XYZ file of C-alpha atoms in Angstrom:
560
model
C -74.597 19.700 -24.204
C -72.812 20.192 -20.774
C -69.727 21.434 -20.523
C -68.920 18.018 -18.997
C -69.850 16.440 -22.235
C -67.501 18.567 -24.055
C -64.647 17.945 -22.447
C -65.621 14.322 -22.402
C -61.583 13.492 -22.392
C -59.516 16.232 -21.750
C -61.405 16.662 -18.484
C -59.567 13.578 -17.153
C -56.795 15.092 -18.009
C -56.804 18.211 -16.185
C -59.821 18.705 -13.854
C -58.929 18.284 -10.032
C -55.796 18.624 -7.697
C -54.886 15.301 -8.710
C -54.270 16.455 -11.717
C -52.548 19.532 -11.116
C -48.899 18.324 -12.379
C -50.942 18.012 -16.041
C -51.893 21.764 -15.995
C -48.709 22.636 -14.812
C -46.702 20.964 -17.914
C -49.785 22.640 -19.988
C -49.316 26.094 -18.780
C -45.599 25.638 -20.120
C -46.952 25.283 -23.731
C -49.071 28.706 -23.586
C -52.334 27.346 -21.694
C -54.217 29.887 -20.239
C -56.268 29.838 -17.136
C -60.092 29.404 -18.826
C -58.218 27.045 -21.362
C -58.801 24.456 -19.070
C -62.439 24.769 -18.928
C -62.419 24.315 -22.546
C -62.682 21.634 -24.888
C -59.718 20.491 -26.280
C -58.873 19.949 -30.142
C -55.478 18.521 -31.066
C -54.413 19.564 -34.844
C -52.793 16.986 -36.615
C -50.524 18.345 -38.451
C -48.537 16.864 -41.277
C -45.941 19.570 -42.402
C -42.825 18.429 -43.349
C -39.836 19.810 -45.648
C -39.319 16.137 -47.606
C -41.630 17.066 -49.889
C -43.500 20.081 -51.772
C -47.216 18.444 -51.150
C -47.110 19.358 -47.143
C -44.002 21.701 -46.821
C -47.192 24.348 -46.190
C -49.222 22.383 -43.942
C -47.880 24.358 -40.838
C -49.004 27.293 -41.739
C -52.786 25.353 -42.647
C -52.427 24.010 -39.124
C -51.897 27.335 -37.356
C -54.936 28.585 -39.319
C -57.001 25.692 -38.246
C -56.124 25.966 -34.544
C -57.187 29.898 -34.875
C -60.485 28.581 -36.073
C -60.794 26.391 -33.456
C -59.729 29.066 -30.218
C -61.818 31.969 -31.824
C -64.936 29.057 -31.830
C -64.516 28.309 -27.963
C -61.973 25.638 -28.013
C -58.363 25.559 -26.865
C -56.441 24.266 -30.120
C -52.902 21.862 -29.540
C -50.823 21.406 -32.842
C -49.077 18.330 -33.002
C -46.791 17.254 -35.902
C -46.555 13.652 -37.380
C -44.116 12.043 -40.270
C -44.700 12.230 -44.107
C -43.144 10.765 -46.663
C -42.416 11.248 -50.784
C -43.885 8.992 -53.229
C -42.283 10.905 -55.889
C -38.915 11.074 -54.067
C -38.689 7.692 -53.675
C -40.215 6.438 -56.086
C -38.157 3.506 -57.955
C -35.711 2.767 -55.217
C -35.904 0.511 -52.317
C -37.285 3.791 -50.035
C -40.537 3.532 -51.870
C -41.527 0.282 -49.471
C -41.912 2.503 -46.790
C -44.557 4.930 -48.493
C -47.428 2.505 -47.977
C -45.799 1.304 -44.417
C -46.159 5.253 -43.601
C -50.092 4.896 -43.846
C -50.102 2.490 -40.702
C -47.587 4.874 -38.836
C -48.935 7.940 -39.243
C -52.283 6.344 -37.897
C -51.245 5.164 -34.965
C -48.913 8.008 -34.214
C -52.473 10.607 -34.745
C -54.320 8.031 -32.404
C -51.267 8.105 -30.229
C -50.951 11.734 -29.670
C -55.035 11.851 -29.832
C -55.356 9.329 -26.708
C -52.564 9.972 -25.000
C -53.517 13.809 -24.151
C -57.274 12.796 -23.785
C -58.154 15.405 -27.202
C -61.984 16.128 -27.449
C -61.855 16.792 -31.120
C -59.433 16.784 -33.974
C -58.498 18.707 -37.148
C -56.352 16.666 -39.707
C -54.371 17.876 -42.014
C -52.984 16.056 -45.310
C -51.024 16.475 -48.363
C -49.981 13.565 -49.920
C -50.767 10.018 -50.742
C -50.677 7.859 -47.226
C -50.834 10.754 -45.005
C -54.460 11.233 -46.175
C -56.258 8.366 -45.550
C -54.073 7.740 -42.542
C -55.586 11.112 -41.109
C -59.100 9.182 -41.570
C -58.191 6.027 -40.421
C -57.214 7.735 -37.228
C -60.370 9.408 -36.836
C -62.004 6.350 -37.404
C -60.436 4.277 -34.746
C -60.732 7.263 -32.367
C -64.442 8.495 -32.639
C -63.935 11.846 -31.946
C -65.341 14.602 -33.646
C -63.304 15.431 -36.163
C -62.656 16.980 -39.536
C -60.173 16.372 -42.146
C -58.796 19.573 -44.327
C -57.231 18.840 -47.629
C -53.139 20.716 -48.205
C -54.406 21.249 -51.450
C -53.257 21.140 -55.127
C -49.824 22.410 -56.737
C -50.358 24.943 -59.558
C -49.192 24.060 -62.870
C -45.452 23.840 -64.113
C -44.739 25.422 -67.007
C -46.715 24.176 -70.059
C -48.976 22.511 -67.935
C -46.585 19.933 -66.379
C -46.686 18.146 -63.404
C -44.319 15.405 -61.632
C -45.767 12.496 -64.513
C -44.368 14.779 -66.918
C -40.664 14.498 -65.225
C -40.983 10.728 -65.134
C -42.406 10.318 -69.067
C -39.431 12.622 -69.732
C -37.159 10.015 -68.750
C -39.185 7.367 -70.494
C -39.260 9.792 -73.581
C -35.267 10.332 -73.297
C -34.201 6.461 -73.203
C -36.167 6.352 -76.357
C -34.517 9.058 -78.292
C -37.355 11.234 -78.263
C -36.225 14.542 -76.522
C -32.529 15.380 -75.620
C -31.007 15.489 -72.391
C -31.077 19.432 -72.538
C -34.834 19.153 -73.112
C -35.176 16.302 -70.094
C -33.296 18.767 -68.064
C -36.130 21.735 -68.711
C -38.778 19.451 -68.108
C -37.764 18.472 -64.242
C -36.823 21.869 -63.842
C -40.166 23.807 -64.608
C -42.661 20.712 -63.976
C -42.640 21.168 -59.728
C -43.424 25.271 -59.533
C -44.170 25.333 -55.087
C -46.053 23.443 -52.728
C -49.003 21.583 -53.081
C -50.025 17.571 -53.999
C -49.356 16.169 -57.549
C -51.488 18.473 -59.956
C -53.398 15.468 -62.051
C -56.146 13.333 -60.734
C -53.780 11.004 -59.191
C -53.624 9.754 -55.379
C -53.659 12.891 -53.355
C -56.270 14.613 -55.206
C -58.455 11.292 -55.621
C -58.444 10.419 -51.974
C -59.241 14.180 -51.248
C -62.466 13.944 -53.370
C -63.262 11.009 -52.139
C -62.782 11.920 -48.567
C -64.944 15.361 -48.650
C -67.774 12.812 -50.583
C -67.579 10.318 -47.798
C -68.713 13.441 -45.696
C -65.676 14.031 -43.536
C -64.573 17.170 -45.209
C -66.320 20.894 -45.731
C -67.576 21.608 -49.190
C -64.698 21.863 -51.994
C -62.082 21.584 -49.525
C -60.782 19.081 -51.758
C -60.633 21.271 -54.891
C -58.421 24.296 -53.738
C -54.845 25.033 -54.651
C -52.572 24.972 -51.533
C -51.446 28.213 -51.807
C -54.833 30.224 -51.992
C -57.153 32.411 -49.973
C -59.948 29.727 -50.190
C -57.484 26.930 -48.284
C -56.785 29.499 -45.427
C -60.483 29.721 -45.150
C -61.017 26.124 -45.182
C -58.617 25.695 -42.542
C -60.301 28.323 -40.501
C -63.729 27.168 -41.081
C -62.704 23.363 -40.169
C -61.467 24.325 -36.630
C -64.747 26.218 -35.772
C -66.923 23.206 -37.427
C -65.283 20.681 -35.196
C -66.021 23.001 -31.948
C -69.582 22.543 -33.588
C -69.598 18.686 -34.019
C -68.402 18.277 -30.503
C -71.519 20.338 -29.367
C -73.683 17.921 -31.672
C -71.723 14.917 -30.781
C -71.482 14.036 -34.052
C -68.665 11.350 -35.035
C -66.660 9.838 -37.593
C -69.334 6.646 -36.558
C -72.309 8.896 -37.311
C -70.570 9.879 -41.160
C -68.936 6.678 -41.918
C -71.403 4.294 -43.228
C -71.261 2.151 -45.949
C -73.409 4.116 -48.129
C -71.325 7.416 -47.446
C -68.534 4.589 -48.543
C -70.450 4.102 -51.892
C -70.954 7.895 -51.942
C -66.949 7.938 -52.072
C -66.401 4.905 -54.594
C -68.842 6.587 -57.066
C -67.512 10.134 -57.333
C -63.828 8.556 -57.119
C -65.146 6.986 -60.104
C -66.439 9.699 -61.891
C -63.273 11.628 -61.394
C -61.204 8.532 -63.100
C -59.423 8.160 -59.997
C -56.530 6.380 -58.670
C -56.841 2.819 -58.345
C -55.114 3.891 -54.494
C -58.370 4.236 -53.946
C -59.618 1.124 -53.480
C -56.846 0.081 -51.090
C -57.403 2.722 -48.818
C -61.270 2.894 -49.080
C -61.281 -0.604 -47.756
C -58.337 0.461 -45.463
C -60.726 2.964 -43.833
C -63.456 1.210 -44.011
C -62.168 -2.051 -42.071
C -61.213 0.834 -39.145
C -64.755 2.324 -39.238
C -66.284 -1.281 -38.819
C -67.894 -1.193 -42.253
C -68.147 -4.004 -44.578
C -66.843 -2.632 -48.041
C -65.434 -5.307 -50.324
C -63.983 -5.444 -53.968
C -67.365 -6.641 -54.644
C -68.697 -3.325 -54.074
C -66.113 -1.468 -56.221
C -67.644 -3.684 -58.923
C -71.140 -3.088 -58.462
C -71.306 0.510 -58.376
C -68.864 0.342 -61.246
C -71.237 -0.848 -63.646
C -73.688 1.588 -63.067
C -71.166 4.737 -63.022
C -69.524 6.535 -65.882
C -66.334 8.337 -66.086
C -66.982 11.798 -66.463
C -64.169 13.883 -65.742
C -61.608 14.223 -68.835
C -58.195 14.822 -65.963
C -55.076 13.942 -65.807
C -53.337 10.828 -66.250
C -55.269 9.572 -69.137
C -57.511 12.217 -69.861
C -56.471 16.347 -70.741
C -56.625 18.478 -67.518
C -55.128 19.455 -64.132
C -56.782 19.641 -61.011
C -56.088 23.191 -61.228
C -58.736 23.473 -64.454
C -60.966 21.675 -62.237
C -61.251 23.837 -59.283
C -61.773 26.322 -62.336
C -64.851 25.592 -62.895
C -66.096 24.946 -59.795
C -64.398 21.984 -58.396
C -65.837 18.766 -57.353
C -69.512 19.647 -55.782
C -70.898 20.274 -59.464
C -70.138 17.092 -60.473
C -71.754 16.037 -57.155
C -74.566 17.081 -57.551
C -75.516 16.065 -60.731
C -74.735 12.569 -59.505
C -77.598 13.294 -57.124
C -79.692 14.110 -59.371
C -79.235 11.222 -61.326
C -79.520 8.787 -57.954
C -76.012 7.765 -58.002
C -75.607 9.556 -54.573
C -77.385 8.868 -51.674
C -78.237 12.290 -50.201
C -79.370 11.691 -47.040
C -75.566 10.871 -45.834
C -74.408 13.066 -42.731
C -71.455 14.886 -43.129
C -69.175 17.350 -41.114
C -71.426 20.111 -41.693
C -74.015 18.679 -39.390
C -75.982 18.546 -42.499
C -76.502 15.953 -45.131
C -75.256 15.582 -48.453
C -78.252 17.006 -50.241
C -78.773 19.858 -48.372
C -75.163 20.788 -48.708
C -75.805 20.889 -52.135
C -78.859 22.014 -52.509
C -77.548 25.664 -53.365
C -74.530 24.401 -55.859
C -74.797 25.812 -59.460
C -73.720 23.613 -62.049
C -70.618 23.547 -63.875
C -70.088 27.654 -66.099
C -71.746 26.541 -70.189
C -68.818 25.387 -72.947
C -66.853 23.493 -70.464
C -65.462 20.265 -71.525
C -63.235 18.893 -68.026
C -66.142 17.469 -66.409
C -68.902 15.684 -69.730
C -72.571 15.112 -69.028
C -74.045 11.706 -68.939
C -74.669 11.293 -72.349
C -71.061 11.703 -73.737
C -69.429 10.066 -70.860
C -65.314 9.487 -71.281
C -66.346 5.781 -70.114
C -69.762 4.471 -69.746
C -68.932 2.181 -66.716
C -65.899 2.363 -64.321
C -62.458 2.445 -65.200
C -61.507 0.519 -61.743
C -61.991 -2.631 -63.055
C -62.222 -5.702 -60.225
C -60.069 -8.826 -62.303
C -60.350 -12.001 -61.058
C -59.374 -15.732 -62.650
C -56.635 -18.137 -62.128
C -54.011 -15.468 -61.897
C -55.828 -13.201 -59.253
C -58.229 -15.219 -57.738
C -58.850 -12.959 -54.610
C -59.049 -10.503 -57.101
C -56.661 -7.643 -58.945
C -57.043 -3.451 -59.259
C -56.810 -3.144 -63.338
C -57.393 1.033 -64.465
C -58.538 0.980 -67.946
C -59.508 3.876 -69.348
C -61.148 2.581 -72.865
C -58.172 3.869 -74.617
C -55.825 0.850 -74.535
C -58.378 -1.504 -75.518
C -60.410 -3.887 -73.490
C -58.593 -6.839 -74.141
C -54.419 -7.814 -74.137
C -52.920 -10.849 -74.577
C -49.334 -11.173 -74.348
C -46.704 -12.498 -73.507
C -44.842 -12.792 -70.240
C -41.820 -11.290 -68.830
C -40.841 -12.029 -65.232
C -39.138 -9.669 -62.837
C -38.507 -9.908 -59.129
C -38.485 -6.212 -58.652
C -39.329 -3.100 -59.986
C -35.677 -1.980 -60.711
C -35.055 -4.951 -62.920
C -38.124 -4.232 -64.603
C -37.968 -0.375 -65.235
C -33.696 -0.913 -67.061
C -35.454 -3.574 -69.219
C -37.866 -0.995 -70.413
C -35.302 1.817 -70.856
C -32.586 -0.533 -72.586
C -35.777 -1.396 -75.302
C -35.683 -5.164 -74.111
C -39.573 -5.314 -73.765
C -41.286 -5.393 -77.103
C -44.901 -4.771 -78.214
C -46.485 -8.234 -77.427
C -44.648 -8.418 -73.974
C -46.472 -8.395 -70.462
C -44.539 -7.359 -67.710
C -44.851 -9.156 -64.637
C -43.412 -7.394 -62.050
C -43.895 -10.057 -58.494
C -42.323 -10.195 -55.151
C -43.512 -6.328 -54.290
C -47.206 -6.433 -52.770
C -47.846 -6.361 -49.408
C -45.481 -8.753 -48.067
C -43.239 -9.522 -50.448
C -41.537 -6.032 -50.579
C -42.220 -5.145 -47.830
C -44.725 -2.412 -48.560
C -46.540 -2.931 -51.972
C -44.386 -0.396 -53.991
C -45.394 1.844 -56.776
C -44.781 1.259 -60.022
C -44.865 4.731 -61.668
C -41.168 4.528 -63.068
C -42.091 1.576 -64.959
C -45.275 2.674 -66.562
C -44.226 6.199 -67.385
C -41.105 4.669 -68.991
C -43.671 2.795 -71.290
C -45.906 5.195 -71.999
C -42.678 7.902 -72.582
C -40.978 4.967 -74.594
C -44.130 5.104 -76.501
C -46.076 1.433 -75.975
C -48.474 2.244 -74.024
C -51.034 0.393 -76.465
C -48.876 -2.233 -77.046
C -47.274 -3.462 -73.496
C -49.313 -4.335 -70.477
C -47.624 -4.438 -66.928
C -48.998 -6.552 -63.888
C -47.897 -6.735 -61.100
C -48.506 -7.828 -56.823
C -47.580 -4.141 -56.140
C -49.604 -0.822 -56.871
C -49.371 1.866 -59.220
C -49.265 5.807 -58.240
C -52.393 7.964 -59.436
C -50.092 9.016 -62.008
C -49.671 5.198 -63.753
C -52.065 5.039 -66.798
C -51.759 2.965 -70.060
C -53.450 -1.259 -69.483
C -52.195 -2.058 -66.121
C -53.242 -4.421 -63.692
C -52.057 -4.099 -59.713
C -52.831 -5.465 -56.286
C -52.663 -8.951 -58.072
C -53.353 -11.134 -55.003
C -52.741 -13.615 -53.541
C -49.304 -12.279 -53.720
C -45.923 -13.724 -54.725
C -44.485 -13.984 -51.450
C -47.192 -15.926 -50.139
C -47.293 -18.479 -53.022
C -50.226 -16.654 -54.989
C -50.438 -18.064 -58.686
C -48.584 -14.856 -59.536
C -45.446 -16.573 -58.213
C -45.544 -19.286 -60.313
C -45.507 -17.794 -64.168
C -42.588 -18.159 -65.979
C -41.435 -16.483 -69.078
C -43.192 -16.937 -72.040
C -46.387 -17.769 -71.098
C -49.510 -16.817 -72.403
C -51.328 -13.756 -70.741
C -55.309 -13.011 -70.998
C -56.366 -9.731 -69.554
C -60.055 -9.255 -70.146
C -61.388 -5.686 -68.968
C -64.785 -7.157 -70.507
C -65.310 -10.060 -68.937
C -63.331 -9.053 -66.021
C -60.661 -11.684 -66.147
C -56.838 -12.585 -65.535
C -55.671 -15.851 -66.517
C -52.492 -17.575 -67.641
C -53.389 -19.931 -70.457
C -51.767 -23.116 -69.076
C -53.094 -26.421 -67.919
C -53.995 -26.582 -64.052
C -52.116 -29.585 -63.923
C -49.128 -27.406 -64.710
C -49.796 -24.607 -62.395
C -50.121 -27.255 -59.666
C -46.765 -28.371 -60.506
C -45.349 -25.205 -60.412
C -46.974 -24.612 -56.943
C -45.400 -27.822 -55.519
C -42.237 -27.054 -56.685
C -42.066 -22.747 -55.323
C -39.790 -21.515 -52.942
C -40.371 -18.457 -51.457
C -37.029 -16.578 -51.615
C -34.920 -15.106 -48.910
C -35.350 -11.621 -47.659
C -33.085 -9.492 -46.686
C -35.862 -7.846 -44.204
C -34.896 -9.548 -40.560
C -35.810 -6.895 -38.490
C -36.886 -3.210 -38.120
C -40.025 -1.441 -39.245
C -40.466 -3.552 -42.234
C -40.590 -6.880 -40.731
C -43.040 -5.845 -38.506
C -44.917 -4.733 -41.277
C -44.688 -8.009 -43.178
C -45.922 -9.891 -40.051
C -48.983 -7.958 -39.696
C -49.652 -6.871 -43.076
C -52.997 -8.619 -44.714
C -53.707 -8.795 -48.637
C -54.084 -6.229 -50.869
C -57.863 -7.586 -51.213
C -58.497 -6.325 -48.110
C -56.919 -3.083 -47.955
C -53.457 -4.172 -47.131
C -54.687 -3.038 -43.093
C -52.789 -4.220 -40.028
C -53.500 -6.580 -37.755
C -51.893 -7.630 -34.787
C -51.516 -11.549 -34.055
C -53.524 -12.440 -31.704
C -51.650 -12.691 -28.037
């Protein structure tokens, strides 16, 4: 390839005398002469001090950008936001986490087109900065790779930031003291790194290296480790190689690398975040992924990882053993993968793991075929007069199949999570938790509080929680999200009242109130969608542009 072709964009940047005020405002930020013949890579970096999943990333970034130079390329570190799920989790700061996805997106494809980048390195930690890292490269089409922060070690007695909120659940219940609450958040968060289970960070990290737009295992390394430096360092010289390829995010991102992606999500138990953002991505890459397809590679795929929330190990245990590309390949082998998928490498999915030994004998985190933790998926697509675009249930097999209840209405998470701790919900009782998806928060919060305060509280068998919101990674017990259409838009969700009757059918794959449709229609005439308190800002914005959770709760601009 020409050098021409190279520098396909940064060469209208700074090639000519026209554009000699460029170079000079370059040369301030440590350009060198032959920099400017070279191709340009812009590392996206996401370090921030709010939280423990990225406060490393700078150091990941400066690595990156080293692999990039020493490869031929002149590396530019930029910074964009991040935010905590786990610090603001249960309070009204939480709206903005899923918000955060669309910003840091179009800040990276800001940045990206602005200073006419040839090639980009992204850099994630934690839940939206990740697949808003690959969203960007989508929308961009520049060769790029996407690097993983990596995974926090262990707490203390092998606890992680669930284990601080079950505490809490555990303490309103009587079941540990406050002295042995205040050990638990003390030991449970030991240094930087993502949440250490097989929740959101470390789901959309597998599922982003299967979808081909990482290197091998970088999403199985701890964040502090020799093997992360070297990923970092390896992903800057293999973008300097994809530009001389041209190979793009277009070339990696098609809908059966998509499927690659649902199926070892799957496998892993993964986060139902998943299926938000893989449509998220996928509506940015031009690919036609639907809840549909969720469903029909579901049937066909087993759980086979025993992690974190509902199963025994960390991610941690995982990389252990070898990490993710085991488990990969053996779902090659048994023609759940489609090999032939392109991926960063500049090589396909089978070859890259055509040298990958399987998982060490006696192991029993990741289970072989025949002794599967779940013989189909535990994403389970719900639909039915409660959901009928469709709902995000994660059932691992070990609540049941079935729950039929009884409902109990809240308009927001808060109200819902003092009910739990004061013991007002009962066995029996479904929490309905409506008025926080999409729209009607703004920004679809999670509902970890809530469902760790069950499970800590004990019920976990014996209360179900729905809701028009989304759960963290870190949510297990029977729990049904993304219920849509939402409240705020009049979905069916909006119209149950206490005490009715509540079907959830993992089984047959249904969600239904058991009440006449004459009465529902009633109901419907009679809703009023209540006043928000949203009239402006960030938010607002968000609410007017914000789709349905079916669709990957993506952005999109009214037409002009």
């Amino acid at each position: 390839m020409s050098d021409k072709e190279l520098r396909r964009y940064s060469r209208v940047v700074v090639d000519g005398v026209e554009h000699a005020p460029s170079r000079a405002m370059l040369r301030a930020v440590g350009f060198k002469e032959d920099d400017f013949a070279r191709p340009q890579v812009g590392i996206a970096s996401t370090w921030s001090m709010v939280t423990p999943c990225n406060m490393h990333i700078d150091e990941l970034a400066r690595q990156a950008a080293s692999g990039a130079d020493i490869a031929g390329a002149k590396a530019v570190i930029f910074n964009t936001i991040t935010v905590s799920d786990g610090i603001s989790m249960g309070t009204p700061g939480m709206r903005y986490s899923l918000v955060s996805r669309e910003v840091i997106a179009d800040s990276i494809e800001t940045v990206a087109g602005a200073q006419g980048f040839d090639g980009l390195v992204t850099i994630g930690g934690c839940d939206k900065n990740m697949p808003a890292c690959v969203m960007a490269m989508a929308r961009l089409n520049r060769p790029s790779v996407f690097v993983y922060g990596g995974t926090i070690k262990p707490g203390i007695k092998r606890r992680d930031i669930v284990s601080v909120f079950e505490a809490v659940g555990a303490f309103a219940g009587g079941k540990i003291s406050a002295a042995e609450l205040d050990e638990v958040e003390k030991t449970a968060i030991p240094g930087p790194g993502s949440c250490g289970g097989m929740y959101t960070a470390n789901t959309m990290a597998s599922a982003i290296e299967a979808l081909g737009l990482s290197l091998a295992n970088s999403s199985a390394q701890e964040a502090v480790s020799p093997n992360k430096i070297a990923d970092c360092q390896r992903a800057g010289a293999a973008v300097v190689n994809l530009l001389k390829e041209n190979i793009r995010p277009s070339d990696i991102l098609t809908k059966e690398a998509f499927e690659n992606a649902i199926t070892v999500v799957i496998a892993l138990g993964g986060s139902t975040n998943a299926v938000l953002h893989l449509l998220a991505i996928a509506y940015e890459a031009g690919v036609d992924l639907t809840l549909e397809d969720f469903s029909r590679i579901g049937a066909r795929v087993p759980v086979l990882a025993d992690v974190k929330p509902s199963g025994q190990y960390l991610m941690s245990e995982l990389i252990g053993i070898g990490g993710i590309q085991p488990l990969m390949k053996r779902l090659l082998q048994k023609g759940l993968l489609h090999g032939e998928c392109l991926t960063v490498t500049g090589r396909t999915v089978a070859d890259n793991l055509a040298d990958v030994e399987d998982y060490p004998p006696g192991q029993d985190i990741v289970r072989s075929f025949s002794n599967p933790v779940k013989p189909d998926s535990h994403l389970v697509i719900l639909r039915g007069n409660l959901a009928p675009e469709g709902a995000v249930a994660k059932i691992s097999g070990k609540e049941g199949l079935v729950f039929k209840g009884v409902a109990r209405i809240f308009h927001a998470e808060e109200e819902a999570l003092q009910a739990i701790l004061d013991g007002k919900i009962k066995a029996g009782d479904v929490v309905v938790v409506r008025y926080e998806g999409p729209k009607g928060g703004p920004g679809m919060r999670e509902m970890l509080s809530p469902t760790s305060a069950i499970m800590g509280k004990g019920l976990g068998k014996d209360v179900a929680l729905i809701t028009d919101g989304r759960f963290s990674g870190g949510s297990h017990g029977f729990v049904v999200g993304h219920v849509a259409p939402e409240a705020a838009v009049g979905g069916p969700i909006a119209l149950l009242e206490d005490g009715d009757s509540i079907v959830i059918d993992a089984a047959k794959k249904t969600i239904d109130v058991d009440i006449p449709a004459t009465e529902l229609e009633r109901r419907r005439k009679a809703w009023v969608r209540p006043e928000s308190n949203v009239i402006r800002g960030l938010l607002a914005k968000y609410r007017a542009e914000v789709q349905s959770a079916s669709s990957g709760a993506v952005t999109v601009a009214p037409d002009w």
